[in-house]
Amino acid sequence: MSARMHCMTVESDDPYTLASWWGRVLDRDLHADDHPGDPEAVLVAPDGHGTDLLFVRAEERHGKGAFHLDLHAAEGTRDEEVARLRELGATLIADRRRPDGTGWVVLADPEGNEFCVCRSPAERAVSA
């Protein structure tokens, strides 16, 4: 017997707005019942079998960075993905890229939650 992840919960000041932003980042749709001002919003797993992302209004956050994601580009390179995310409004927090191509970039979403962008699987395969 084992547990299965139902959803990942993200604490937010404005769940609908933050979920909409992450929807553009992850190419996911908001649940049809979600609307601006709602106390929660869900980004539905694209295959219906993955993990949903639940954004909930939190009057009091449970510490800095109520969640943390590590991302990689679905297509293209880490650097192209970082550029795309910055165009969407992500803020650069720290650049941990190394001269040999390894490393990652730390960004923050519009509410200041930090996340990392790592090399894509294709980039990792080239250096293996």
mmCIF file of C-alpha atoms in Angstrom:
data_model
loop_
_atom_site.group_PDB
_atom_site.id
_atom_site.type_symbol
_atom_site.label_atom_id
_atom_site.label_comp_id
_atom_site.label_asym_id
_atom_site.label_seq_id
_atom_site.Cartn_x
_atom_site.Cartn_y
_atom_site.Cartn_z
ATOM 1 C CA MET A 1 0.000 0.000 0.000
ATOM 2 C CA SER A 2 1.219 3.507 -0.761
ATOM 3 C CA ALA A 3 -0.012 7.071 -0.914
ATOM 4 C CA ARG A 4 -0.602 8.974 -4.134
ATOM 5 C CA MET A 5 -0.272 12.718 -4.446
ATOM 6 C CA HIS A 6 -3.685 14.316 -4.959
ATOM 7 C CA CYS A 7 -2.531 17.892 -5.513
ATOM 8 C CA MET A 8 0.168 20.347 -4.563
ATOM 9 C CA THR A 9 -1.142 23.347 -2.612
ATOM 10 C CA VAL A 10 0.263 26.838 -3.085
ATOM 11 C CA GLU A 11 -0.523 29.601 -0.586
ATOM 12 C CA SER A 12 -1.336 32.876 -2.286
ATOM 13 C CA ASP A 13 -2.642 36.399 -1.748
ATOM 14 C CA ASP A 14 -4.638 36.189 -5.009
ATOM 15 C CA PRO A 15 -5.147 32.550 -6.041
ATOM 16 C CA TYR A 16 -6.814 33.192 -9.408
ATOM 17 C CA THR A 17 -4.180 35.656 -10.604
ATOM 18 C CA LEU A 18 -1.236 33.551 -9.439
ATOM 19 C CA ALA A 19 -2.764 30.341 -10.856
ATOM 20 C CA SER A 20 -3.316 32.129 -14.176
ATOM 21 C CA TRP A 21 0.354 33.167 -14.238
ATOM 22 C CA TRP A 22 1.544 29.629 -13.466
ATOM 23 C CA GLY A 23 -0.896 28.323 -16.093
ATOM 24 C CA ARG A 24 1.021 30.301 -18.732
ATOM 25 C CA VAL A 25 4.341 29.027 -17.337
ATOM 26 C CA LEU A 26 3.296 25.362 -17.255
ATOM 27 C CA ASP A 27 0.850 25.417 -20.196
ATOM 28 C CA ARG A 28 -2.025 24.260 -17.972
ATOM 29 C CA ASP A 29 -5.651 25.328 -17.877
ATOM 30 C CA LEU A 30 -7.573 26.669 -14.909
ATOM 31 C CA HIS A 31 -10.523 24.581 -13.788
ATOM 32 C CA ALA A 32 -13.712 25.778 -15.520
ATOM 33 C CA ASP A 33 -15.287 26.761 -12.162
ATOM 34 C CA ASP A 34 -12.480 29.166 -11.196
ATOM 35 C CA HIS A 35 -13.060 32.921 -11.404
ATOM 36 C CA PRO A 36 -11.309 36.135 -10.292
ATOM 37 C CA GLY A 37 -11.767 36.719 -6.566
ATOM 38 C CA ASP A 38 -12.363 33.052 -5.721
ATOM 39 C CA PRO A 39 -10.607 31.844 -2.549
ATOM 40 C CA GLU A 40 -8.990 29.025 -4.523
ATOM 41 C CA ALA A 41 -8.078 28.099 -8.089
ATOM 42 C CA VAL A 42 -6.905 24.816 -9.620
ATOM 43 C CA LEU A 43 -4.505 24.197 -12.480
ATOM 44 C CA VAL A 44 -5.643 20.888 -13.869
ATOM 45 C CA ALA A 45 -3.075 18.205 -14.702
ATOM 46 C CA PRO A 46 -2.848 18.059 -18.508
ATOM 47 C CA ASP A 47 -3.375 14.320 -18.780
ATOM 48 C CA GLY A 48 -6.009 14.121 -16.075
ATOM 49 C CA HIS A 49 -3.824 11.649 -14.207
ATOM 50 C CA GLY A 50 -1.022 13.881 -12.953
ATOM 51 C CA THR A 51 -0.939 16.176 -9.961
ATOM 52 C CA ASP A 52 -3.183 19.243 -9.920
ATOM 53 C CA LEU A 53 -1.871 22.524 -8.501
ATOM 54 C CA LEU A 54 -4.279 24.035 -5.980
ATOM 55 C CA PHE A 55 -3.824 27.745 -5.201
ATOM 56 C CA VAL A 56 -5.501 28.847 -1.953
ATOM 57 C CA ARG A 57 -5.903 32.246 -0.334
ATOM 58 C CA ALA A 58 -3.782 32.367 2.790
ATOM 59 C CA GLU A 59 -4.183 35.207 5.253
ATOM 60 C CA GLU A 60 -1.033 34.024 6.984
ATOM 61 C CA ARG A 61 1.730 32.279 5.070
ATOM 62 C CA HIS A 62 3.396 29.239 6.568
ATOM 63 C CA GLY A 63 6.923 30.526 6.072
ATOM 64 C CA LYS A 64 8.972 31.918 3.211
ATOM 65 C CA GLY A 65 8.367 30.038 0.010
ATOM 66 C CA ALA A 66 5.237 28.042 0.786
ATOM 67 C CA PHE A 67 6.300 25.856 -2.148
ATOM 68 C CA HIS A 68 9.246 25.428 -4.478
ATOM 69 C CA LEU A 69 9.302 24.000 -7.990
ATOM 70 C CA ASP A 70 12.261 22.948 -10.094
ATOM 71 C CA LEU A 71 11.435 23.313 -13.789
ATOM 72 C CA HIS A 72 13.149 22.517 -17.063
ATOM 73 C CA ALA A 73 12.275 23.488 -20.617
ATOM 74 C CA ALA A 74 9.876 21.102 -22.337
ATOM 75 C CA GLU A 75 11.493 22.222 -25.596
ATOM 76 C CA GLY A 76 14.633 24.250 -26.134
ATOM 77 C CA THR A 77 17.226 25.186 -23.553
ATOM 78 C CA ARG A 78 17.342 26.336 -19.968
ATOM 79 C CA ASP A 79 18.452 29.793 -21.094
ATOM 80 C CA GLU A 80 15.569 30.111 -23.568
ATOM 81 C CA GLU A 81 13.129 29.075 -20.842
ATOM 82 C CA VAL A 82 14.587 31.612 -18.401
ATOM 83 C CA ALA A 83 14.128 34.333 -21.027
ATOM 84 C CA ARG A 84 10.512 33.248 -21.655
ATOM 85 C CA LEU A 85 9.690 33.226 -17.952
ATOM 86 C CA ARG A 86 11.225 36.661 -17.428
ATOM 87 C CA GLU A 87 9.074 37.955 -20.292
ATOM 88 C CA LEU A 88 6.042 36.556 -18.426
ATOM 89 C CA GLY A 89 7.053 38.579 -15.359
ATOM 90 C CA ALA A 90 9.345 36.307 -13.340
ATOM 91 C CA THR A 91 12.073 38.080 -11.376
ATOM 92 C CA LEU A 92 15.710 36.960 -11.351
ATOM 93 C CA ILE A 93 16.812 36.053 -7.817
ATOM 94 C CA ALA A 94 20.120 34.239 -8.405
ATOM 95 C CA ASP A 95 22.082 32.923 -11.350
ATOM 96 C CA ARG A 96 23.723 29.597 -10.429
ATOM 97 C CA ARG A 97 24.794 28.666 -13.982
ATOM 98 C CA ARG A 98 28.372 27.416 -14.243
ATOM 99 C CA PRO A 99 30.859 27.832 -17.115
ATOM 100 C CA ASP A 100 30.580 24.109 -17.955
ATOM 101 C CA GLY A 101 26.821 24.499 -18.618
ATOM 102 C CA THR A 102 25.602 22.894 -15.400
ATOM 103 C CA GLY A 103 23.711 24.758 -12.708
ATOM 104 C CA TRP A 104 20.362 26.499 -12.548
ATOM 105 C CA VAL A 105 18.657 29.893 -12.333
ATOM 106 C CA VAL A 106 16.529 30.970 -9.370
ATOM 107 C CA LEU A 107 13.491 33.073 -10.297
ATOM 108 C CA ALA A 108 10.448 34.340 -8.391
ATOM 109 C CA ASP A 109 6.815 34.428 -9.471
ATOM 110 C CA PRO A 110 4.742 37.631 -9.139
ATOM 111 C CA GLU A 111 4.096 36.955 -5.417
ATOM 112 C CA GLY A 112 7.767 36.290 -4.661
ATOM 113 C CA ASN A 113 7.666 32.478 -4.507
ATOM 114 C CA GLU A 114 11.033 31.222 -5.676
ATOM 115 C CA PHE A 115 11.529 28.454 -8.239
ATOM 116 C CA CYS A 116 14.468 27.122 -10.224
ATOM 117 C CA VAL A 117 15.024 26.478 -13.907
ATOM 118 C CA CYS A 118 17.405 23.602 -14.577
ATOM 119 C CA ARG A 119 18.902 22.270 -17.813
ATOM 120 C CA SER A 120 16.520 20.458 -20.125
ATOM 121 C CA PRO A 121 16.745 16.678 -20.509
ATOM 122 C CA ALA A 122 18.327 17.230 -23.951
ATOM 123 C CA GLU A 123 20.986 19.502 -22.454
ATOM 124 C CA ARG A 124 21.747 16.987 -19.704
ATOM 125 C CA ALA A 125 22.025 14.153 -22.270
ATOM 126 C CA VAL A 126 24.623 16.075 -24.320
ATOM 127 C CA SER A 127 26.883 16.514 -21.298
ATOM 128 C CA ALA A 128 26.504 12.938 -20.034
#
